[in-house]
XYZ file of C-alpha atoms in Angstrom:
692
model
C -143.050 -101.942 -39.771
C -142.292 -105.232 -38.892
C -139.050 -106.727 -37.200
C -139.007 -109.536 -39.156
C -137.273 -109.647 -42.258
C -138.755 -107.413 -45.130
C -140.975 -108.632 -47.951
C -140.162 -108.350 -51.405
C -141.123 -105.197 -52.643
C -141.634 -103.462 -49.360
C -139.668 -100.880 -47.822
C -137.783 -100.369 -44.556
C -137.878 -96.939 -42.710
C -135.753 -95.653 -44.528
C -137.834 -94.641 -47.358
C -138.849 -91.923 -45.330
C -135.474 -89.972 -45.292
C -134.289 -87.375 -47.539
C -131.250 -88.522 -48.384
C -130.875 -90.308 -51.563
C -128.155 -92.564 -50.486
C -130.511 -93.924 -47.798
C -133.322 -94.268 -49.658
C -131.360 -96.082 -52.060
C -131.328 -98.745 -49.437
C -135.275 -97.869 -48.616
C -136.187 -101.536 -50.594
C -133.382 -103.686 -49.233
C -134.519 -106.992 -46.986
C -132.578 -105.695 -44.443
C -134.509 -103.797 -41.392
C -132.162 -100.852 -41.931
C -133.140 -97.435 -39.524
C -131.800 -94.099 -39.683
C -128.907 -92.753 -36.934
C -131.523 -92.294 -34.130
C -133.243 -92.951 -30.646
C -135.480 -95.764 -32.275
C -132.267 -98.347 -33.555
C -130.373 -97.862 -30.276
C -133.763 -98.361 -27.769
C -134.660 -101.343 -29.838
C -130.924 -102.633 -29.191
C -131.242 -101.663 -25.492
C -134.148 -103.602 -25.492
C -133.369 -107.038 -27.463
C -129.633 -107.056 -25.700
C -128.714 -107.270 -29.496
C -125.039 -105.528 -31.164
C -125.384 -103.015 -33.607
C -124.482 -103.463 -36.875
C -123.209 -99.539 -38.497
C -123.114 -99.091 -42.301
C -122.022 -95.467 -43.327
C -121.172 -94.727 -46.695
C -122.331 -91.980 -49.403
C -124.558 -92.269 -52.660
C -121.928 -91.738 -55.338
C -119.710 -94.350 -53.435
C -118.972 -97.061 -55.652
C -118.287 -99.905 -53.599
C -121.220 -98.883 -51.301
C -123.666 -99.816 -54.311
C -121.198 -102.869 -55.073
C -121.768 -104.042 -51.080
C -125.449 -103.317 -50.914
C -126.257 -105.099 -54.373
C -123.721 -107.994 -53.116
C -124.974 -108.616 -49.486
C -127.740 -105.967 -48.592
C -130.134 -107.245 -51.342
C -129.271 -110.648 -50.310
C -132.051 -112.764 -48.533
C -129.976 -114.656 -46.482
C -127.337 -111.900 -45.125
C -130.777 -109.854 -44.728
C -131.763 -112.706 -42.941
C -129.120 -112.641 -40.465
C -128.594 -109.218 -39.815
C -132.765 -109.178 -38.670
C -131.900 -111.688 -36.481
C -128.938 -111.262 -34.798
C -128.426 -107.258 -35.042
C -129.731 -103.701 -35.462
C -128.956 -101.946 -38.885
C -128.292 -98.552 -39.364
C -127.369 -97.240 -42.207
C -126.043 -93.684 -42.238
C -124.900 -91.193 -44.831
C -122.082 -89.945 -44.202
C -122.275 -86.234 -45.507
C -125.434 -85.940 -43.872
C -123.455 -87.189 -40.818
C -119.743 -86.412 -41.033
C -119.563 -86.182 -36.722
C -120.881 -89.939 -37.144
C -118.266 -90.607 -39.533
C -115.749 -88.927 -37.872
C -115.811 -91.250 -35.084
C -116.165 -94.099 -36.142
C -113.398 -94.161 -38.992
C -111.050 -93.731 -36.130
C -112.306 -96.857 -34.812
C -111.918 -98.863 -37.972
C -108.538 -97.392 -38.962
C -107.797 -98.427 -35.365
C -109.184 -101.815 -36.034
C -107.567 -102.302 -39.638
C -105.007 -99.650 -39.946
C -106.773 -98.099 -43.175
C -110.518 -97.111 -43.670
C -112.899 -96.283 -46.391
C -116.238 -96.571 -47.472
C -118.384 -98.595 -47.357
C -117.942 -98.487 -43.449
C -118.683 -101.058 -41.686
C -118.930 -101.108 -38.032
C -120.249 -103.438 -35.054
C -120.675 -101.964 -32.080
C -122.794 -102.199 -28.231
C -126.567 -100.799 -27.718
C -124.304 -97.722 -26.177
C -122.626 -96.933 -29.291
C -119.238 -98.536 -28.316
C -117.580 -100.148 -31.373
C -115.818 -103.444 -31.029
C -114.817 -104.554 -34.659
C -115.009 -102.844 -37.894
C -114.043 -102.631 -41.874
C -115.058 -101.231 -45.091
C -116.509 -103.739 -47.928
C -116.632 -107.041 -48.030
C -117.493 -109.943 -49.970
C -121.090 -111.288 -49.335
C -118.546 -114.694 -49.345
C -114.927 -114.999 -48.454
C -112.593 -114.973 -51.341
C -109.438 -113.768 -52.787
C -108.530 -113.243 -49.379
C -111.203 -111.355 -47.587
C -113.300 -112.569 -45.201
C -116.935 -112.988 -46.450
C -119.387 -110.478 -44.474
C -121.678 -113.479 -43.984
C -119.206 -115.710 -42.217
C -118.129 -112.320 -39.958
C -121.484 -111.922 -38.900
C -122.039 -115.053 -37.927
C -118.605 -115.354 -36.333
C -119.301 -111.899 -34.354
C -122.761 -113.054 -33.341
C -121.502 -116.000 -31.396
C -118.992 -113.401 -29.705
C -121.568 -111.611 -28.901
C -123.571 -114.453 -26.825
C -120.605 -116.294 -25.295
C -118.054 -114.088 -24.972
C -119.419 -110.349 -23.752
C -116.868 -109.886 -21.410
C -114.456 -110.064 -24.333
C -116.310 -107.937 -26.395
C -116.902 -105.339 -23.725
C -113.440 -104.816 -23.132
C -112.786 -104.197 -26.442
C -115.481 -101.986 -26.833
C -113.866 -99.773 -23.837
C -110.612 -100.240 -25.215
C -111.459 -98.432 -28.693
C -113.550 -96.006 -26.962
C -110.944 -94.790 -25.000
C -108.195 -94.882 -27.526
C -110.667 -92.901 -30.082
C -111.315 -90.029 -27.155
C -107.636 -89.798 -26.566
C -106.945 -89.023 -30.715
C -110.662 -86.964 -30.939
C -109.058 -83.798 -29.239
C -105.559 -84.197 -28.632
C -103.353 -81.269 -27.376
C -100.655 -80.193 -28.892
C -97.376 -78.581 -27.800
C -97.082 -74.682 -28.265
C -94.681 -73.531 -31.008
C -93.408 -70.231 -32.166
C -94.643 -70.244 -35.723
C -93.399 -68.057 -38.405
C -92.087 -67.409 -42.395
C -89.656 -70.811 -41.578
C -92.962 -72.645 -40.790
C -93.837 -71.867 -44.844
C -91.141 -72.721 -46.283
C -90.422 -76.050 -44.619
C -93.986 -77.012 -45.652
C -93.099 -75.812 -49.316
C -90.026 -78.220 -49.242
C -91.803 -80.925 -47.742
C -94.747 -80.450 -50.303
C -91.601 -80.764 -53.280
C -90.463 -83.215 -51.438
C -92.996 -85.739 -52.124
C -94.554 -84.126 -55.149
C -94.090 -86.261 -58.602
C -92.077 -84.426 -60.564
C -92.675 -86.748 -63.936
C -96.509 -87.340 -63.804
C -97.411 -84.262 -61.036
C -99.267 -84.289 -58.007
C -98.045 -86.169 -54.379
C -97.124 -89.564 -54.163
C -97.742 -92.699 -55.952
C -101.170 -93.822 -57.116
C -103.811 -93.290 -56.345
C -103.554 -89.302 -56.644
C -105.227 -87.055 -55.024
C -105.735 -83.754 -56.399
C -104.415 -81.419 -53.171
C -105.653 -78.035 -53.952
C -105.023 -76.548 -50.500
C -101.212 -77.955 -51.304
C -101.546 -76.557 -54.461
C -101.916 -72.791 -53.628
C -99.488 -73.787 -50.492
C -97.037 -73.939 -52.894
C -97.744 -70.527 -54.616
C -97.660 -69.103 -51.247
C -94.282 -70.541 -50.997
C -93.424 -69.733 -54.477
C -94.094 -65.936 -53.342
C -92.672 -65.660 -50.623
C -89.131 -66.679 -52.328
C -89.565 -66.967 -56.081
C -88.238 -70.695 -56.339
C -89.079 -71.095 -60.526
C -88.966 -74.719 -58.775
C -91.553 -74.321 -56.847
C -93.896 -73.137 -59.487
C -92.960 -75.501 -61.947
C -94.396 -78.366 -59.762
C -97.458 -76.306 -59.234
C -97.916 -76.441 -63.238
C -97.090 -79.644 -63.912
C -99.446 -80.601 -61.819
C -102.189 -78.321 -62.879
C -101.422 -79.212 -66.180
C -101.087 -83.105 -65.806
C -104.561 -83.056 -64.150
C -106.105 -80.929 -66.491
C -105.003 -82.977 -69.404
C -105.903 -86.071 -67.987
C -109.079 -88.090 -67.280
C -109.268 -86.677 -64.110
C -110.742 -84.124 -66.017
C -113.636 -84.509 -68.315
C -112.808 -83.362 -71.231
C -115.808 -82.756 -72.639
C -118.322 -81.664 -70.309
C -115.941 -80.096 -67.632
C -115.402 -80.124 -64.010
C -112.880 -82.591 -62.417
C -113.508 -86.491 -61.009
C -113.112 -87.655 -57.627
C -109.120 -88.456 -57.763
C -107.132 -90.793 -60.611
C -106.578 -94.315 -59.980
C -103.351 -94.585 -61.573
C -100.311 -92.530 -61.189
C -100.716 -90.458 -64.635
C -104.317 -89.293 -64.069
C -105.792 -91.129 -66.534
C -108.507 -93.622 -64.842
C -110.108 -91.839 -62.540
C -112.967 -92.804 -59.890
C -115.549 -91.047 -62.101
C -117.775 -89.656 -59.002
C -118.031 -85.764 -59.608
C -118.232 -83.975 -55.862
C -118.894 -80.426 -55.352
C -116.096 -79.560 -53.296
C -113.445 -81.225 -54.797
C -114.433 -78.309 -58.447
C -114.665 -75.793 -55.088
C -111.468 -76.439 -54.157
C -109.589 -76.792 -57.661
C -111.277 -73.500 -59.309
C -108.950 -71.166 -56.876
C -105.671 -73.218 -58.041
C -106.568 -72.664 -61.334
C -107.293 -69.169 -60.786
C -104.660 -68.412 -58.087
C -102.061 -70.120 -60.976
C -103.723 -68.481 -64.200
C -103.100 -65.179 -61.921
C -99.303 -65.943 -61.553
C -99.223 -67.035 -64.770
C -101.840 -65.988 -67.735
C -101.857 -69.312 -69.062
C -104.961 -69.518 -70.995
C -105.276 -73.216 -70.185
C -105.984 -72.752 -66.287
C -109.129 -69.808 -67.549
C -110.414 -72.421 -69.613
C -110.332 -75.403 -66.591
C -111.816 -72.238 -63.939
C -114.822 -71.721 -66.770
C -115.293 -74.812 -67.934
C -115.793 -75.970 -64.400
C -117.965 -73.546 -62.732
C -119.796 -73.072 -66.252
C -120.415 -77.411 -65.461
C -121.541 -76.705 -61.934
C -123.722 -73.395 -63.585
C -125.564 -76.414 -65.362
C -125.524 -79.685 -63.864
C -125.137 -78.959 -60.086
C -127.066 -75.649 -59.188
C -130.927 -75.961 -57.979
C -133.708 -73.929 -58.860
C -133.290 -72.477 -55.512
C -129.747 -71.643 -56.148
C -128.363 -73.682 -54.027
C -125.398 -76.389 -55.340
C -125.740 -79.839 -55.223
C -123.550 -82.160 -53.666
C -122.685 -85.293 -55.893
C -122.629 -86.760 -58.767
C -122.591 -90.720 -58.979
C -119.571 -92.589 -60.673
C -121.927 -95.519 -62.243
C -124.644 -96.023 -64.603
C -126.645 -98.839 -65.210
C -124.406 -100.741 -62.832
C -121.136 -100.086 -65.062
C -118.986 -97.781 -63.540
C -117.762 -94.699 -66.243
C -119.857 -96.022 -68.413
C -121.157 -92.458 -68.992
C -118.105 -90.988 -69.551
C -116.182 -93.580 -72.107
C -115.989 -93.908 -75.266
C -115.128 -96.702 -78.224
C -112.912 -95.353 -81.699
C -116.197 -97.265 -83.514
C -118.884 -94.923 -81.036
C -116.765 -91.859 -82.350
C -116.849 -92.242 -86.212
C -120.506 -93.243 -86.650
C -120.997 -89.529 -84.762
C -118.120 -87.406 -85.760
C -117.623 -88.770 -89.442
C -113.646 -90.592 -89.342
C -112.417 -86.786 -91.290
C -113.437 -85.891 -87.974
C -112.821 -88.751 -85.710
C -109.493 -89.333 -87.240
C -108.780 -85.569 -86.137
C -110.265 -86.232 -82.707
C -108.913 -89.480 -82.093
C -105.560 -87.998 -82.128
C -105.579 -85.213 -79.731
C -107.821 -87.428 -76.921
C -105.847 -90.436 -77.086
C -108.857 -93.005 -78.526
C -108.140 -95.920 -80.421
C -109.429 -99.311 -81.315
C -108.037 -101.285 -78.188
C -108.824 -98.441 -75.907
C -106.902 -96.767 -73.093
C -109.104 -98.632 -70.045
C -110.800 -101.901 -70.157
C -111.370 -101.807 -73.518
C -112.664 -98.263 -73.800
C -111.464 -94.816 -73.739
C -111.662 -92.737 -71.545
C -110.194 -88.733 -73.258
C -107.838 -86.923 -72.039
C -104.627 -85.152 -73.611
C -101.051 -86.926 -73.686
C -99.577 -84.351 -76.090
C -100.301 -80.574 -76.749
C -102.248 -79.602 -79.466
C -99.845 -77.632 -80.906
C -97.881 -81.426 -81.209
C -101.189 -82.820 -82.734
C -101.539 -79.964 -85.390
C -97.752 -80.719 -86.495
C -98.437 -84.801 -86.695
C -101.915 -83.907 -88.630
C -100.463 -81.512 -90.627
C -102.951 -78.327 -89.758
C -102.812 -74.983 -87.917
C -103.531 -74.505 -84.864
C -106.368 -72.494 -85.554
C -107.955 -75.510 -88.092
C -107.610 -77.797 -85.019
C -109.120 -75.433 -82.539
C -111.886 -75.444 -84.846
C -111.872 -79.011 -85.265
C -112.004 -79.872 -82.087
C -114.788 -77.502 -80.692
C -117.154 -78.843 -82.950
C -116.319 -82.371 -82.563
C -116.405 -81.633 -78.402
C -120.256 -79.595 -79.040
C -121.723 -83.126 -80.735
C -120.124 -85.852 -78.627
C -121.640 -83.739 -76.333
C -124.954 -83.290 -77.633
C -124.475 -87.738 -78.096
C -123.328 -87.748 -74.515
C -126.381 -86.134 -73.318
C -128.864 -88.931 -74.390
C -127.424 -91.845 -72.603
C -128.617 -92.831 -68.998
C -127.437 -89.475 -66.917
C -124.965 -90.250 -63.440
C -127.668 -90.438 -60.692
C -127.080 -86.982 -58.778
C -127.810 -86.087 -55.054
C -129.181 -83.098 -54.527
C -128.683 -82.496 -51.130
C -127.473 -78.910 -50.159
C -124.840 -79.047 -48.003
C -123.667 -75.666 -45.975
C -119.905 -75.901 -45.831
C -119.677 -77.508 -49.207
C -121.717 -74.770 -50.489
C -119.180 -72.678 -49.101
C -116.409 -73.473 -50.708
C -118.410 -73.191 -54.042
C -119.398 -69.452 -52.822
C -116.161 -68.761 -52.751
C -115.024 -70.520 -56.325
C -117.831 -68.712 -58.166
C -116.797 -64.768 -56.656
C -113.105 -64.992 -56.815
C -113.946 -65.794 -60.544
C -116.673 -63.591 -61.084
C -114.419 -60.470 -60.056
C -111.664 -62.139 -61.272
C -112.753 -62.800 -64.662
C -115.340 -59.692 -64.764
C -117.757 -62.392 -65.342
C -121.177 -61.450 -63.911
C -122.635 -65.215 -64.559
C -120.314 -66.045 -61.486
C -121.140 -62.976 -59.265
C -124.929 -63.849 -59.900
C -124.337 -67.616 -58.942
C -122.856 -66.843 -55.492
C -125.154 -63.507 -54.377
C -128.323 -66.205 -55.329
C -127.144 -69.165 -53.572
C -125.701 -67.076 -50.747
C -128.974 -65.608 -50.391
C -130.144 -69.017 -50.520
C -128.599 -70.380 -48.143
C -128.560 -67.056 -45.212
C -132.313 -67.381 -46.270
C -133.214 -71.176 -45.621
C -130.578 -73.133 -43.661
C -131.959 -71.991 -40.433
C -134.015 -74.475 -37.702
C -137.311 -73.035 -35.820
C -134.510 -71.642 -32.937
C -132.826 -69.734 -35.602
C -129.632 -72.209 -35.619
C -127.744 -72.733 -38.780
C -128.493 -76.608 -40.155
C -126.155 -78.154 -42.109
C -128.285 -79.684 -45.074
C -130.961 -79.049 -46.946
C -133.558 -80.798 -49.363
C -136.970 -81.441 -50.205
C -137.899 -78.100 -49.148
C -136.393 -79.024 -45.114
C -133.136 -77.944 -43.272
C -132.074 -80.631 -41.396
C -128.948 -81.184 -38.933
C -127.656 -78.600 -36.297
C -124.423 -77.700 -38.839
C -120.801 -78.754 -37.773
C -117.996 -76.011 -37.469
C -117.271 -76.424 -40.568
C -120.751 -75.387 -42.090
C -119.857 -72.065 -40.147
C -116.146 -71.671 -41.653
C -116.750 -72.403 -45.111
C -120.038 -70.176 -44.765
C -118.212 -67.295 -43.322
C -115.589 -67.264 -45.795
C -118.026 -68.047 -48.794
C -119.813 -64.501 -47.760
C -116.526 -62.772 -47.395
C -115.504 -63.698 -50.772
C -119.229 -62.636 -51.915
C -118.650 -59.991 -50.076
C -115.104 -58.589 -51.547
C -116.050 -59.500 -55.124
C -119.529 -57.291 -54.783
C -118.899 -54.895 -51.825
C -122.577 -55.538 -50.216
C -122.701 -55.089 -47.092
C -125.869 -57.932 -46.714
C -122.835 -60.567 -47.060
C -120.451 -59.412 -44.521
C -123.284 -58.708 -41.926
C -124.075 -62.225 -42.070
C -120.734 -62.966 -41.731
C -120.323 -61.826 -38.935
C -123.283 -62.885 -37.332
C -122.260 -66.610 -38.254
C -118.713 -65.777 -37.172
C -120.242 -64.246 -33.409
C -122.604 -68.382 -33.427
C -119.287 -70.222 -34.184
C -117.463 -68.650 -31.403
C -119.974 -68.877 -28.722
C -121.017 -72.411 -29.783
C -117.999 -74.218 -30.892
C -114.665 -73.009 -29.023
C -112.864 -74.716 -26.323
C -112.085 -72.266 -23.848
C -109.315 -74.501 -22.224
C -107.381 -75.368 -24.907
C -107.928 -73.777 -27.645
C -109.231 -74.107 -31.463
C -113.058 -75.088 -32.490
C -114.903 -78.648 -31.926
C -116.325 -80.266 -34.804
C -120.203 -80.201 -32.934
C -121.315 -77.143 -30.970
C -122.215 -77.521 -27.141
C -125.477 -78.743 -27.187
C -124.780 -80.469 -30.066
C -125.941 -84.639 -30.040
C -123.981 -86.064 -27.351
C -121.711 -89.451 -28.919
C -119.113 -91.299 -27.521
C -116.679 -88.511 -28.010
C -116.277 -84.820 -29.151
C -113.771 -84.534 -31.903
C -111.839 -81.823 -33.175
C -111.168 -82.037 -37.248
C -107.232 -80.313 -37.538
C -106.081 -82.310 -40.294
C -107.141 -81.638 -44.012
C -109.221 -84.556 -45.733
C -110.757 -83.900 -49.332
C -112.127 -80.799 -47.862
C -110.333 -78.367 -45.335
C -110.210 -79.656 -41.896
C -112.727 -77.220 -39.827
C -110.496 -75.102 -37.534
C -107.784 -74.181 -40.449
C -111.221 -73.188 -42.670
C -112.024 -71.154 -39.494
C -108.975 -69.342 -38.736
C -108.502 -68.435 -42.454
C -112.620 -66.833 -42.427
C -112.150 -65.309 -39.024
C -108.503 -63.788 -40.269
C -110.136 -61.762 -42.911
C -113.351 -61.032 -42.008
C -111.384 -59.572 -38.989
C -109.550 -57.959 -41.226
C -112.326 -56.279 -43.459
C -114.118 -55.176 -40.054
C -111.545 -54.247 -37.531
C -112.584 -56.901 -35.221
C -109.459 -57.652 -33.575
C -111.277 -60.244 -31.466
C -112.218 -62.258 -34.724
C -108.308 -62.530 -35.602
C -107.169 -63.360 -32.153
C -109.369 -66.565 -32.320
C -107.911 -67.210 -35.251
C -104.661 -66.508 -33.662
C -105.061 -68.740 -30.376
C -106.907 -71.793 -33.023
C -103.340 -72.012 -35.313
C -101.025 -71.647 -31.803
C -103.468 -74.452 -30.714
C -101.994 -77.269 -33.263
C -99.581 -75.189 -33.853
C -97.050 -77.853 -33.520
C -98.778 -80.004 -35.276
C -98.338 -78.242 -37.596
C -94.776 -77.984 -37.508
C -94.505 -81.785 -37.451
C -97.299 -82.675 -40.299
C -97.404 -79.686 -42.879
C -98.765 -81.935 -44.791
C -101.739 -82.626 -43.458
C -102.452 -78.636 -42.436
C -102.278 -76.678 -46.162
C -105.419 -74.707 -44.560
C -104.067 -73.435 -41.635
C -100.384 -72.976 -43.278
C -102.663 -70.590 -45.666
C -104.532 -69.117 -43.005
C -100.517 -68.800 -41.021
C -99.259 -67.314 -44.225
C -102.649 -64.442 -44.126
C -101.133 -63.801 -40.058
C -97.617 -63.784 -40.484
C -98.327 -61.410 -43.336
C -96.639 -58.778 -44.753
C -100.747 -58.282 -44.920
C -101.637 -55.569 -47.561
C -105.780 -54.245 -47.974
C -106.743 -53.129 -51.569
C -109.113 -49.986 -51.039
C -111.476 -49.488 -54.613
C -112.493 -45.713 -53.804
C -114.922 -44.427 -56.923
C -118.198 -42.695 -57.993
C -119.690 -45.290 -59.239
C -119.739 -48.993 -59.242
C -115.861 -49.331 -60.577
C -116.484 -52.291 -62.941
C -114.639 -50.998 -65.895
C -111.853 -49.592 -64.574
C -108.343 -50.546 -65.783
C -106.944 -50.643 -63.003
C -109.501 -52.447 -60.925
C -108.926 -54.696 -64.396
C -105.033 -54.980 -63.028
C -106.063 -56.086 -59.699
C -108.392 -58.868 -60.961
C -105.241 -60.229 -63.148
C -102.911 -60.360 -59.956
C -101.942 -62.386 -57.679
C -102.404 -61.189 -54.468
C -102.325 -63.145 -51.505
C -102.865 -62.282 -47.864
C -104.896 -59.068 -49.281
C -108.275 -58.055 -48.661
C -109.817 -56.065 -51.003
C -113.059 -53.291 -50.677
C -115.257 -52.018 -53.355
C -116.310 -48.689 -52.220
C -118.651 -46.534 -54.059
C -120.607 -43.546 -53.264
C -123.711 -45.674 -53.942
C -122.741 -48.420 -51.533
C -121.507 -47.010 -48.356
C -120.384 -50.224 -45.821
C -120.429 -49.399 -42.475
C -118.181 -52.220 -41.048
C -115.604 -51.255 -43.288
C -115.150 -47.480 -42.033
C -111.661 -47.938 -40.875
C -110.453 -49.023 -44.380
C -112.051 -45.864 -46.251
C -111.793 -43.239 -43.725
C -110.276 -39.849 -45.054
C -110.228 -41.699 -48.383
C -113.391 -39.635 -50.810
C -113.483 -39.413 -54.625
C -114.900 -36.257 -55.567
C -114.626 -36.294 -59.551
C -115.890 -39.760 -60.471
C -113.255 -41.391 -61.345
C -111.780 -44.786 -60.001
C -108.714 -44.679 -57.338
C -106.988 -47.480 -55.480
C -105.327 -47.234 -52.637
C -102.536 -50.431 -51.920
C -101.727 -50.265 -48.161
C -99.291 -52.669 -45.959
C -97.832 -52.198 -42.655
C -99.702 -49.332 -41.816
C -98.631 -47.089 -44.392
C -100.702 -46.378 -47.566
C -99.201 -45.423 -50.831
C -100.577 -42.420 -52.685
C -103.791 -43.358 -54.362
C -103.222 -45.029 -57.545
C -105.002 -43.704 -60.452
C -103.873 -44.649 -63.165
C -102.596 -48.718 -64.466
C -98.747 -47.696 -64.351
C -99.457 -46.412 -60.547
C -101.058 -48.917 -59.712
C -98.933 -51.340 -61.243
C -95.390 -50.184 -59.284
C -97.593 -50.403 -56.053
C -98.560 -54.281 -56.633
C -94.663 -55.014 -57.593
C -93.573 -53.701 -54.519
C -95.997 -56.243 -52.306
C -94.517 -59.436 -51.375
């Protein structure tokens, strides 16, 4: 490739990458490099600073900055003359993203994507920000001006640049793997986390805090644990309010199922329209557990529609799950999802449109930028009364209209899809599919979980047998991070609990041993984000705070506790205990940042229970097993054991318990004691109701 500005229509180095985000920039006039030795060596040889741009394929403002700046010949020429430019997909290299996002937050007190960082040839950042317009406007500095100013600083004030870079690196290293005081964690820690979440909850519109609003699925599940411990109805009311508002809002795709990324307002109406695999994977267990607690059919619907969306639109032919769907189509955010009143009338006819519009908040003026985001501000019973219809009549009309509109929508230009298969996010979806497959006795979800699990096990290793992070176009790439291990272990454990197939448990054990060997901090406890033999960056981080996904350490503790209990591996449980202890004071002081760790703590503190199903045949249709499916049983592990599927790793759970007459027996054990085997629903109901 030429080192000069690319000729119109010619490609840069990103054309050889597999990331859809990088490929989106392959024909920019910017002389982009992927992250790697070639870029850093060029910067060292030519004594140029590096411009690092980090984003992801579904990011709306990433697309805006590309169009405004990276497709701009003048700006590209400035970059190519004065800088070495590196483009990174944050989903492929979350380690790089974490480190330099810390730099941006230190510099600007905020973060986001696209992330723009200027650094020395040895990777030390000295300036950064997020989106910049090409020229100054509305109080925002222009990217063009920033490029010239920093190039001048690099040439004429190098000492100041180097000093700033060294100070930033010191600060990043201090924040990357902090050491915390050890504190005793107890039941009160979980109750205090519950109170903290309640104090930040929006009791009118649901959710936490003000706009923009994110789903916070881990926090919702923490509240359910708090409710289970206290029976406090206000806690459960906060959960159901939030789940209802999200499900009825524009953040939920009312036609196609599945949740968008987050709401830009406090009312859950106007989302950023991208759909992320991890959001949907994490929200499924939240709605599923709420269904087990309340029995509300709406929550059952939320789970099935979300998973059906994933099976239809986010599942590869090999069985893995794709990463994201874009917010934009034809250069407009949300265009695929919104409607005009006239369009709905043309598709449905006036009579059906009148009913649909009343139910889904459609008007001539629209509710968002002159268009309509489908949402449900009124309950269907209120709409039925308003239209003087019976509930069955309304439901029949709406179901038919939704099917017709969905067919019409499918003819539009479909949002782009990032078809990377990421291990960590796939592990989360494994767990979601497996949990729902068991709870709903739905073979499709169990089959999808098993197919994806086998795909990951068989394809996400390199030639040396090391777990990889990403798969696309038949190639597994990038050494796995700790959350890849932790989420995959957790997902495999849930597939085992839902199927009884030892294959998944065996691989979970192998991965757990590899994770401890490769990531464990022997001196201070907990897991580093990258392995001992990973590429050396300017800092080695520990992932302790939840963001959009659970923290790596919180997820590792969760997975190791469940796996250790199932396999009687006290070393796994002890690693989980030490992990939580390593961050104990942070958990106490900042519970709202540690939802996944608090879920792990709740599992660890107990009271724990073991549910062992013994049968002569696979107990798929047993009334007692059906009761287990419908019951909220946190801190429980489940073993499905039949005469046709002996599981050696779990022998300690079935010792002395045999079924002689092919009936189904359920053993409920807690505190080292087991109740008499329950063979009827009535017997089992009494025993389960006694569990805290």
